[in-house]
Amino acid sequence: MKTLRTLCLAVLLFLGLALTVSAQEKTIKVLAIGNSFSMDAVEQNLHELGEADGVNIIIGDMYIGGCSLERHFNNSVNNTADYQYCKISADGKKTYTQNVTLETALADEQWDIVTFQQASHYSGQIETYEPYLKGLLKYVKARVPAGTKFFWHQTWAYAPNVVHDGFANYGCSQKTMYDAIMKVSKKICAKYKFSVIPVGTAVQNLRGSYVEENVTRDGFHLNHTVGRYIAACTWYEAITGRTVIGNSYVTPFVFHDQEVAAQACAHAAIQNPFSTSDLGLTRPAPNYDEAMVPEFTLPDALTMQNGEKVTSPEQWFNQRRPELYALFEKEMFGRAPGKPSEMHFKLLKQTPDALGGKATFKEVGIYFNKEESQYIRLLVIVPNNVQGPVPTFLGINFAGNMGVTLEECVTEPERAEYSRFGRYTPYVRGTNERRWPLEDILSRGYGLATFSRDDVDPDWDDSFTNGVHKLFYKDGKSHPEADEWGTIAAWAWGMSRALDYLQTDPDIDATKVISIGHSRLGKTALWAGASDQRFAMVVSNDSGCGGTAISRRAVGETLEVINNAFPHWFCGNFKKYIRNENALPFDQHELLALIAPRPLCVASATEDLWADPTGEKMASDEAEKVYEFLGYKDRVDYHVREGGHDIVAFDWKFYMDMADKYLKSDQAK
Ligand code: GTR
């Protein structure tokens, strides 16, 4: 597979060089008559790609949100001053002018190229084009130099779970939408002799690569990282005739693997604009063969970075632990802010006689700001037959609070509420019930608190525009820095905010709250436990790569695969370790050691090879050595269940036994 990929890149590089040789250095002036899709494509990266390649690009973008050809045409007829005009001048300076007419923008420069496009949801519907495009083109032609060329900006298909009414035009199918856009853009280009800027195909090529669906921020707009980058790459090749492959412009927050894929996919789209190309840029096949595990030396948890041995528990707690924690924070998960000063809680709903009278269900709003625009809806469930505050499991859920139980009283979010998440898959009541054996939990005297990961940060690479991150941007920034929090750190931060609330709830014994999670949320439970020592115990179920599996083994899921498939989970710095695990200043056993001396449960499943059970066991054994060094025996419990990737009552029994042992007596203190 690797060889195939190298071969593909070599061929592409050759084609690219062939173009480069014949290209002339010059200034190109391009005006887009567009909407938010042209904003995604030309208002960043494009000028910089040119600069890195010796081409000066002057850019104008005429923007009205969602603007269709019909509206552009009407604006031309009425000379309507409705546009935001973004201008990027020769020196790269960007200015925005409001209330501009098409006439003004067309007269602003001697444009070499003017581009047209249709509103994305109409792009594949030919009946929406005329007579508007014809009229608009006529209007533009009368106002630009005779030599001006006209290009068609091909828009792209939506993500499968987009919240956009226009997706229904294509039966809510990405493939149908893509095919329709291709058919129509081909027709339009032939009819008007437009050159095409095939961003729709470039994006679709990218979706077929290891970048997968990590292209849009809300299902239709491109994310600010690789999404916008590939659009600019495509524009660059289309308007300059020069290759983008190997272009040295490094855009912030797009990492090397993404750059390589984006350049190759844009380049292939130029060669083949109306259908996708298979570039062989797929995920590498996983290794499950012990004989193929690379040789490595595990970093010793009990040796300081300067080589000094840790000789006492004090030295662990005062020096080594803080040092290790800081390394994980900086290189893997990213630094999170503290408790927001405007945070407040509200009891939204209380059902005292749920589950046939066995439990009280509460839903609590944990609001992060005064405006209450961002909040966790925490579901708190406590047994009714127990006197006084109860020890409680706190874990994030995958499928919404209503997915945890069939109990009707749990609120179903309205569509508007989902919309704040952007893309969504509607929750289904009780869909994950088997993962939360409520009757067992309650009958053993435990409470359960849970919330949806969407509340803190929806789980896709939206370039940190839709979750809590935006509440904390300072100094004009709009993206976390390389050492600042990714999505897992944000979820863990959310766990701490939920614990802040639990500390105020008289039904909960907040000194006995257990951080629990399965899979990606098991990684989260570990980081929450490492970052917040108020958690009395930690449970990591089938957490695998980036959780309890040793990264250096590279069995099943690797750092290469996880960072490409989920670029948002870890911080920017973590990308340095892709195919470079030996450079990591730690490995995952040391993350587990950060939990010490609090009780820790780790679980694997026999068929969950993707999570590398052997590596998970190795990490817990290694972590146990630290516990023993600190004087605590039997506080790391590892079990492996028959079966696949899941968390079921069988696993919970281990967790509750462990909690009974340590939290129901006073040994945890
Ligand atoms: C997989 C991912 C794993 C694991 C899992 C999950 O696709 O590769 O790291 O976290 O998802 O969360 O279910």
XYZ file of C-alpha atoms and ligand atoms in Angstrom:
682
model
C 0.000 0.000 0.000
C 2.837 2.374 0.951
C 4.557 1.677 -2.357
C 1.367 2.350 -4.259
C 0.978 5.633 -2.451
C 4.557 6.680 -3.182
C 4.121 5.737 -6.821
C 0.938 7.784 -7.085
C 2.608 10.806 -5.557
C 5.601 10.432 -7.849
C 3.339 10.401 -10.915
C 1.439 13.405 -9.659
C 4.657 15.212 -8.880
C 5.918 14.549 -12.380
C 2.719 15.882 -13.957
C 2.949 18.871 -11.662
C 6.530 19.643 -12.617
C 5.602 19.410 -16.275
C 3.066 22.185 -15.729
C 5.396 24.292 -13.644
C 8.049 24.468 -16.314
C 5.720 26.038 -18.845
C 4.164 28.515 -16.437
C 5.033 32.217 -16.365
C 5.378 34.275 -13.241
C 2.786 37.011 -13.211
C 0.064 38.787 -11.385
C -3.420 37.343 -11.594
C -6.486 39.318 -10.635
C -9.512 37.216 -9.821
C -12.990 38.241 -8.741
C -15.426 35.698 -7.289
C -19.148 36.407 -7.452
C -20.170 34.019 -4.761
C -21.314 33.396 -1.253
C -19.956 31.579 1.806
C -18.556 28.876 -0.495
C -16.329 31.376 -2.282
C -15.447 32.825 1.108
C -14.253 29.355 2.138
C -12.259 29.015 -1.055
C -10.535 32.316 -1.756
C -10.406 34.546 1.311
C -7.486 32.660 2.855
C -4.640 30.432 1.670
C -4.999 31.276 -2.036
C -2.919 34.442 -2.004
C -0.370 32.688 0.216
C -0.085 29.671 -2.097
C 0.724 32.111 -4.864
C 3.244 33.983 -2.773
C 5.086 30.756 -1.981
C 5.215 29.990 -5.710
C 6.148 33.403 -7.075
C 2.660 34.272 -8.332
C 0.963 37.422 -7.154
C -2.775 36.925 -6.775
C -5.104 39.853 -6.227
C -8.442 38.583 -4.997
C -11.925 40.018 -4.762
C -14.790 38.100 -3.222
C -18.351 39.345 -3.540
C -20.151 37.706 -0.674
C -23.773 37.410 0.354
C -24.586 34.424 2.577
C -26.306 31.652 0.573
C -26.568 33.864 -2.524
C -28.074 32.140 -5.579
C -27.619 33.008 -9.247
C -31.121 34.427 -9.222
C -30.234 36.883 -6.482
C -26.924 37.856 -8.095
C -28.777 38.514 -11.317
C -31.433 40.603 -9.589
C -28.691 42.510 -7.801
C -27.086 43.271 -11.153
C -30.351 44.494 -12.638
C -31.177 46.634 -9.611
C -27.606 47.656 -8.820
C -28.204 46.508 -5.270
C -25.516 47.376 -2.731
C -25.896 44.159 -0.749
C -22.471 42.590 -0.936
C -19.610 42.291 1.474
C -16.565 42.863 -0.700
C -13.412 41.178 0.516
C -10.306 42.430 -1.219
C -6.869 40.921 -0.909
C -4.354 43.239 -2.470
C -0.944 42.545 -3.975
C 0.748 42.792 -0.592
C -1.668 40.258 0.938
C -3.591 42.837 2.949
C -7.215 41.896 3.424
C -9.990 44.499 3.669
C -13.734 44.149 3.952
C -16.164 46.730 2.598
C -19.885 46.466 3.233
C -22.802 47.432 0.977
C -20.972 47.145 -2.315
C -22.631 46.731 -5.734
C -21.477 44.322 -8.433
C -20.793 47.315 -10.606
C -18.328 48.790 -8.102
C -16.457 45.526 -7.630
C -16.237 44.884 -11.372
C -14.737 48.338 -11.864
C -12.310 48.000 -8.949
C -9.620 46.151 -10.935
C -8.910 45.055 -14.485
C -9.955 41.520 -13.607
C -8.228 38.682 -15.460
C -10.776 36.185 -14.217
C -14.329 36.447 -12.938
C -15.952 33.383 -11.417
C -19.557 32.327 -11.020
C -21.241 29.706 -8.907
C -24.674 28.581 -7.825
C -25.911 28.401 -4.215
C -24.760 24.994 -3.007
C -28.195 23.447 -2.496
C -29.237 24.422 -6.046
C -25.930 23.529 -7.668
C -27.146 20.199 -8.975
C -30.510 21.575 -10.133
C -30.158 22.926 -13.663
C -33.652 24.418 -13.620
C -32.463 26.995 -11.047
C -29.793 28.463 -13.369
C -31.568 30.276 -16.135
C -32.237 32.924 -17.208
C -30.095 34.218 -14.350
C -26.659 32.961 -15.326
C -27.077 34.112 -18.890
C -28.181 37.555 -17.743
C -25.485 37.867 -15.143
C -22.763 36.872 -17.581
C -23.983 39.451 -20.057
C -23.943 42.094 -17.345
C -20.397 41.180 -16.281
C -19.046 40.958 -19.843
C -20.161 44.522 -20.480
C -18.074 45.736 -17.521
C -14.754 43.881 -17.765
C -11.874 44.008 -20.263
C -12.298 42.014 -23.464
C -9.667 39.466 -22.433
C -11.248 38.569 -19.098
C -11.794 34.842 -18.671
C -14.771 33.287 -16.960
C -14.537 30.332 -14.608
C -17.119 28.157 -12.942
C -16.633 27.491 -9.228
C -17.889 23.978 -8.701
C -19.392 23.582 -5.234
C -19.182 20.411 -3.174
C -21.593 17.872 -1.733
C -22.669 17.913 1.906
C -21.659 15.601 4.733
C -24.076 12.700 5.215
C -25.434 13.991 8.541
C -25.681 17.684 7.663
C -28.471 19.831 9.126
C -29.423 21.628 5.896
C -32.887 21.637 4.366
C -31.423 21.764 0.857
C -29.938 18.293 1.276
C -33.434 16.938 0.667
C -33.042 18.115 -2.960
C -30.703 15.145 -3.325
C -32.521 12.575 -1.212
C -30.101 13.411 1.637
C -27.390 11.453 -0.180
C -23.881 12.788 -0.646
C -23.334 10.647 -3.713
C -26.558 11.822 -5.371
C -25.647 15.415 -4.633
C -22.111 15.013 -5.944
C -23.310 13.334 -9.145
C -25.901 16.059 -9.716
C -23.318 18.823 -9.224
C -21.003 17.102 -11.690
C -23.644 16.697 -14.332
C -24.736 20.304 -14.107
C -21.284 21.870 -13.803
C -20.121 19.943 -16.865
C -23.130 21.167 -18.836
C -22.689 24.771 -17.750
C -18.972 24.791 -18.543
C -19.645 23.378 -22.008
C -22.486 25.791 -22.681
C -20.604 28.947 -21.718
C -17.040 27.751 -22.425
C -16.163 28.319 -18.803
C -13.045 26.814 -17.305
C -13.913 24.826 -14.231
C -12.542 25.177 -10.703
C -13.346 21.645 -9.591
C -13.506 22.059 -5.822
C -16.480 19.676 -5.638
C -14.368 16.893 -7.088
C -11.272 17.814 -5.086
C -13.287 17.607 -1.865
C -14.802 14.299 -2.942
C -11.334 12.935 -3.758
C -10.223 13.989 -0.294
C -13.184 12.238 1.293
C -12.006 9.084 -0.448
C -8.570 9.433 1.150
C -7.478 8.917 4.759
C -8.790 12.416 5.501
C -12.273 10.889 5.232
C -15.187 13.152 6.169
C -13.007 15.667 8.078
C -13.559 18.377 5.508
C -16.538 20.457 6.561
C -17.168 22.306 9.785
C -20.956 22.058 9.837
C -21.576 19.529 7.122
C -21.525 22.038 4.265
C -19.056 24.842 4.926
C -15.437 23.770 4.722
C -13.528 23.544 7.960
C -10.875 26.174 8.551
C -8.099 23.647 8.271
C -7.798 21.106 5.483
C -11.219 21.952 3.973
C -10.414 25.549 3.139
C -6.886 24.542 2.248
C -7.936 22.072 -0.454
C -10.366 24.580 -1.955
C -7.565 27.128 -2.265
C -5.237 24.477 -3.732
C -7.830 23.721 -6.399
C -8.351 27.372 -7.207
C -4.623 27.859 -7.365
C -4.087 25.196 -9.984
C -7.168 26.204 -11.966
C -6.349 29.894 -12.242
C -2.559 29.700 -12.583
C -2.065 26.440 -14.462
C 0.689 25.686 -11.989
C 0.933 22.681 -9.754
C 0.209 22.961 -6.072
C 2.081 19.768 -5.293
C 5.040 20.527 -3.098
C 3.935 24.149 -2.585
C 5.848 25.348 0.452
C 3.108 27.463 1.999
C 2.354 25.892 5.352
C -1.081 26.793 6.559
C -1.509 26.885 10.316
C -3.259 23.860 11.827
C -3.102 21.727 8.681
C -0.610 18.965 9.328
C 1.731 17.244 6.912
C -0.424 14.200 6.033
C -3.407 16.448 5.351
C -1.320 18.760 3.186
C -0.032 15.871 1.099
C -3.546 14.475 0.569
C -5.093 17.865 -0.162
C -2.467 18.807 -2.744
C -2.737 15.442 -4.474
C -6.551 15.459 -4.459
C -6.764 19.025 -5.779
C -4.258 18.224 -8.488
C -6.148 15.093 -9.510
C -9.387 17.074 -9.699
C -7.787 19.476 -12.149
C -6.815 16.524 -14.346
C -10.210 14.909 -13.972
C -12.712 17.589 -12.916
C -16.060 15.838 -13.228
C -15.421 12.513 -11.569
C -13.405 11.293 -8.627
C -9.948 9.796 -8.906
C -8.692 6.946 -6.819
C -5.327 8.089 -5.551
C -4.652 5.137 -3.297
C -4.323 7.533 -0.382
C -6.111 5.186 1.954
C -5.420 4.236 5.553
C -2.483 1.875 5.944
C -3.585 -1.652 6.810
C -3.425 -2.385 10.542
C -0.860 -4.756 11.959
C -2.066 -7.527 14.248
C 1.027 -9.678 14.005
C 3.211 -9.722 17.129
C 6.211 -10.603 14.976
C 5.796 -7.277 13.163
C 5.695 -5.117 16.283
C 8.611 -2.696 16.032
C 11.392 -2.874 18.576
C 11.084 -0.258 21.247
C 12.087 0.632 24.767
C 9.316 1.836 26.988
C 10.085 5.078 28.787
C 10.479 4.387 32.498
C 7.739 6.112 34.477
C 10.044 6.303 37.467
C 12.876 8.109 35.710
C 12.820 11.883 35.382
C 13.370 13.524 31.998
C 16.890 14.427 33.101
C 17.668 10.752 33.672
C 17.431 10.910 37.452
C 15.700 7.947 39.127
C 12.653 8.672 41.241
C 13.550 7.452 44.697
C 10.595 8.367 46.881
C 6.815 8.821 46.657
C 7.369 12.502 47.508
C 9.599 12.876 44.495
C 6.934 11.216 42.355
C 4.186 13.516 43.570
C 6.227 16.723 43.690
C 8.454 16.338 40.647
C 7.888 13.400 38.332
C 4.105 13.467 38.259
C 3.912 17.207 37.475
C 6.614 16.768 34.841
C 4.789 13.876 33.164
C 1.434 15.600 33.393
C 2.866 18.694 31.711
C 4.269 16.544 28.897
C 0.948 14.822 28.225
C -0.772 18.174 28.358
C 1.610 19.880 25.955
C 2.264 17.066 23.517
C -0.957 15.070 23.427
C -4.191 16.455 24.846
C -3.559 20.207 24.983
C -3.982 22.708 27.772
C -7.560 23.444 28.829
C -8.800 26.594 30.539
C -10.109 26.410 34.086
C -13.619 26.873 35.371
C -15.408 29.696 33.497
C -16.205 32.600 35.785
C -19.753 32.902 34.436
C -20.586 29.228 34.943
C -23.889 28.587 36.694
C -26.316 25.726 37.186
C -30.090 25.347 36.837
C -32.299 22.440 37.703
C -34.249 21.964 34.474
C -36.351 18.954 35.332
C -36.837 16.572 38.231
C -38.685 13.238 38.222
C -38.738 11.790 41.738
C -40.458 8.515 40.879
C -38.698 7.285 37.767
C -38.092 3.603 37.017
C -41.224 2.580 38.893
C -40.253 4.619 41.946
C -36.719 3.248 42.215
C -34.888 6.395 41.202
C -34.929 10.156 41.010
C -33.943 11.609 37.637
C -32.705 15.183 37.466
C -31.639 17.184 34.449
C -29.317 20.024 35.272
C -28.135 22.800 32.981
C -24.459 23.624 33.421
C -24.094 26.935 31.612
C -20.637 28.148 30.697
C -21.517 31.752 29.950
C -24.027 34.411 30.916
C -25.806 34.164 27.574
C -26.299 30.420 28.179
C -25.330 29.692 24.568
C -23.171 26.731 25.580
C -24.194 24.236 28.199
C -24.147 20.686 29.349
C -27.479 19.042 30.052
C -26.401 16.695 32.817
C -28.629 13.752 33.615
C -28.277 12.762 37.280
C -29.871 9.527 38.449
C -29.863 8.505 42.111
C -31.439 5.531 43.872
C -34.462 6.322 46.046
C -33.955 3.580 48.606
C -30.615 4.886 49.892
C -30.219 7.374 52.723
C -27.760 10.218 52.206
C -25.400 11.078 49.385
C -24.275 8.294 47.069
C -20.986 7.518 45.322
C -21.564 8.210 41.639
C -20.273 7.150 38.239
C -19.827 10.114 35.901
C -19.431 9.312 32.217
C -20.090 10.988 28.894
C -22.489 9.209 26.552
C -22.334 8.651 22.791
C -26.011 8.761 21.961
C -27.511 11.493 24.125
C -29.031 11.252 27.580
C -32.119 9.642 26.129
C -29.935 6.931 24.619
C -28.955 5.775 28.115
C -32.403 4.575 29.160
C -35.863 3.855 27.805
C -37.325 5.911 30.648
C -39.684 8.399 29.004
C -38.949 11.275 31.364
C -35.530 11.982 29.847
C -35.908 15.025 27.619
C -35.595 14.593 23.894
C -33.671 17.536 22.420
C -35.581 19.578 19.883
C -34.269 19.979 16.364
C -33.144 23.502 17.210
C -31.019 22.080 19.967
C -29.397 19.603 17.626
C -28.757 22.417 15.196
C -26.410 24.068 17.629
C -24.251 20.980 17.145
C -24.201 21.403 13.361
C -24.221 17.946 11.818
C -26.181 15.435 13.780
C -27.589 11.991 14.035
C -30.862 12.107 15.961
C -30.811 10.319 19.297
C -32.970 7.271 19.716
C -34.452 6.541 23.118
C -32.754 3.657 24.870
C -30.420 2.926 21.976
C -27.413 2.422 24.255
C -29.312 1.061 27.217
C -27.218 -2.096 27.409
C -24.137 0.028 28.035
C -25.666 1.567 31.168
C -27.057 -1.236 33.382
C -29.078 1.209 35.454
C -30.925 -1.298 37.609
C -27.605 -2.867 38.712
C -25.979 0.497 39.318
C -28.862 1.749 41.442
C -29.417 -1.484 43.336
C -25.761 -1.512 44.339
C -26.200 1.963 45.816
C -24.536 4.073 43.127
C -25.712 7.133 41.317
C -25.076 7.827 37.628
C -24.408 11.185 36.008
C -24.038 11.497 32.263
C -24.136 13.972 29.397
C -23.723 14.023 25.640
C -20.307 14.703 24.134
C -22.044 17.055 21.687
C -22.782 19.453 24.552
C -19.086 20.189 24.984
C -17.724 19.630 21.509
C -19.480 17.778 18.676
C -17.333 14.923 17.491
C -15.916 15.935 14.128
C -13.207 18.185 12.830
C -15.116 21.428 12.577
C -11.863 23.325 13.267
C -13.150 24.166 16.733
C -15.964 26.461 15.707
C -18.946 24.697 17.257
C -17.905 23.569 20.735
C -16.727 25.259 23.922
C -13.399 26.310 22.450
C -14.762 29.501 20.970
C -15.758 30.795 24.409
C -12.105 31.037 25.326
C -10.381 32.455 22.246
C -8.354 35.540 23.053
C -6.413 38.139 21.107
C -8.253 37.646 17.826
C -7.471 33.907 17.697
C -9.988 31.494 16.278
C -8.233 28.154 16.680
C -6.434 26.509 19.603
C -2.648 26.697 19.382
C -0.623 23.501 18.931
C -0.380 22.971 22.694
C -3.984 23.918 23.461
C -6.964 21.660 23.989
C -8.357 19.346 21.382
C -11.732 17.663 21.665
C -10.752 14.957 24.171
C -9.307 17.574 26.525
C -12.516 19.560 26.078
C -14.657 16.546 26.936
C -12.464 15.909 29.998
C -12.874 19.567 30.919
C -16.635 19.039 30.636
C -16.330 16.100 33.046
C -14.708 18.471 35.540
C -17.503 21.014 35.080
C -20.041 18.257 35.732
C -18.094 17.393 38.869
C -18.236 21.073 39.874
C -21.998 20.708 39.791
C -22.040 17.344 41.572
C -20.141 18.961 44.439
C -23.202 21.155 44.997
C -25.767 18.340 44.826
C -26.709 17.000 48.273
C -27.725 13.640 46.782
C -24.181 12.989 45.564
C -21.088 12.111 47.581
C -18.706 14.245 45.529
C -15.659 12.756 47.270
C -16.609 9.475 45.582
C -17.182 10.353 41.962
C -15.804 7.856 39.456
C -14.714 8.996 36.017
C -15.842 6.326 33.551
C -15.825 6.024 29.776
C -15.826 3.600 26.883
C -13.559 3.818 23.849
C -12.887 7.466 22.843
C -14.717 8.383 26.007
C -12.462 5.941 27.875
C -9.495 7.989 26.652
C -11.424 10.985 27.963
C -12.125 9.362 31.345
C -8.386 8.808 31.777
C -7.447 12.362 30.898
C -10.227 13.692 33.165
C -8.852 11.557 36.011
C -5.281 12.656 35.324
C -6.197 16.352 35.105
C -8.639 16.506 37.981
C -7.641 14.723 41.147
C -11.075 15.211 42.647
C -12.094 12.066 40.747
C -11.837 9.287 43.321
C -11.500 6.454 40.828
C -11.097 6.039 37.058
C -12.520 3.456 34.642
C -11.204 3.122 31.110
C -13.109 0.592 29.029
C -11.660 -0.560 25.663
C -9.948 2.810 25.234
C -7.197 1.563 22.897
C -4.946 3.917 20.966
C -4.485 7.224 22.791
C -6.017 5.576 25.861
C -4.549 2.511 27.522
C -2.778 0.923 24.545
C 0.980 1.378 24.244
C 1.525 3.680 21.240
C 4.954 2.287 20.374
C 3.496 -1.155 19.636
C 1.519 0.303 16.727
C -0.834 -2.677 16.775
C -4.357 -2.106 15.469
C -5.025 1.615 15.476
C -1.847 3.702 15.234
C -1.059 7.362 15.844
C -1.064 7.832 12.078
C -4.546 6.434 11.706
C -6.095 8.048 14.746
C -4.768 11.527 13.979
C -5.904 11.398 10.381
C -9.307 9.932 11.153
C -9.900 12.154 14.184
C -7.679 15.225 13.721
C -9.621 17.084 16.393
C -9.170 14.658 19.289
C -5.613 15.522 20.257
C -3.715 18.784 20.148
C -1.645 19.963 17.194
C 1.650 18.897 18.765
C 0.569 15.256 18.812
C 0.764 15.143 15.022
C 4.573 15.255 15.347
C 4.486 11.648 16.477
C 2.733 10.213 13.433
C 4.960 7.321 12.218
C 7.371 8.602 14.838
C 6.219 6.950 18.060
C 9.722 6.503 19.408
C 10.082 10.266 19.691
C 7.216 10.414 22.202
C 8.539 11.576 25.576
C 6.092 9.149 27.242
C 3.853 6.208 26.527
C 0.356 5.373 27.690
C 1.342 3.419 30.832
C 2.490 6.776 32.163
C -0.931 8.290 31.576
C -2.335 5.505 33.736
C 0.328 6.165 36.359
C -0.942 9.739 36.653
C -4.104 8.298 38.214
C -2.147 6.759 41.122
C -2.863 6.143 43.898
C -6.571 6.264 43.077
C -8.200 2.977 42.057
C -8.077 2.363 38.315
C -9.955 -0.154 36.182
C -8.817 -1.032 32.688
C -10.722 -3.346 30.380
C -10.164 -4.966 27.011
C -12.245 -7.335 24.926
C -10.879 -10.425 23.177
C -12.164 -9.466 19.740
C -11.358 -5.772 20.053
C -8.012 -6.131 18.322
C -8.212 -2.588 16.952
C -7.691 -1.400 20.559
C -4.747 -3.803 21.042
C -5.665 -5.756 24.202
C -2.041 -6.870 24.620
C -0.878 -3.251 24.618
C -3.658 -2.314 27.037
C -2.601 -5.054 29.437
C 1.053 -4.046 29.110
C 0.220 -0.457 30.032
C -1.761 -1.464 33.096
C 0.972 -3.822 34.287
C 3.545 -1.065 33.892
C 1.336 1.459 35.669
C 0.826 -0.964 38.518
C 4.569 -0.803 39.170
C 4.194 2.883 39.947
C 1.272 2.173 42.286
C 3.403 -0.416 44.072
C 6.337 1.951 44.260
C 4.007 4.427 45.950
C 2.932 1.741 48.411
C -0.452 0.818 46.946
C -1.116 -2.753 45.914
C -4.115 -4.122 43.998
C -5.377 -0.755 42.885
C -5.123 -1.397 39.169
C -7.750 -3.852 38.035
C -7.438 -5.235 34.513
C -9.977 -7.548 32.941
C -10.594 -8.850 29.481
C -14.075 -9.808 28.366
C -14.949 -12.302 25.665
C -16.373 -10.472 22.669
C -16.084 -7.201 20.816
C -15.734 -3.486 21.346
C -18.412 -2.591 23.893
C -19.190 -1.916 27.541
C -21.799 -4.168 29.087
C -23.096 -5.317 32.494
C -20.253 -7.843 32.699
C -17.713 -4.979 32.635
C -19.691 -2.818 35.029
C -19.615 -5.618 37.606
C -15.807 -5.282 37.788
C -16.126 -1.526 38.159
C -18.702 -1.701 40.908
C -16.738 -4.411 42.744
C -13.695 -2.155 42.658
C -15.740 0.827 43.844
C -17.291 -1.294 46.618
C -13.816 -2.297 47.730
C -12.260 1.144 47.816
C -14.960 3.783 47.917
C -17.447 2.127 50.201
C -14.732 1.603 52.828
C -12.414 4.451 53.726
C -9.329 3.028 52.046
C -9.436 5.506 49.199
C -8.535 8.425 51.433
C -12.850 4.151 16.621
C -11.534 4.757 16.964
C -11.082 4.298 18.318
C -12.182 4.302 19.341
C -13.556 4.064 18.769
C -14.728 4.545 19.592
O -13.276 4.486 15.346
O -10.631 4.363 15.993
O -9.966 5.051 18.740
O -12.153 5.413 20.120
O -13.746 4.651 17.539
O -14.681 5.565 20.249
O -15.747 3.851 19.524
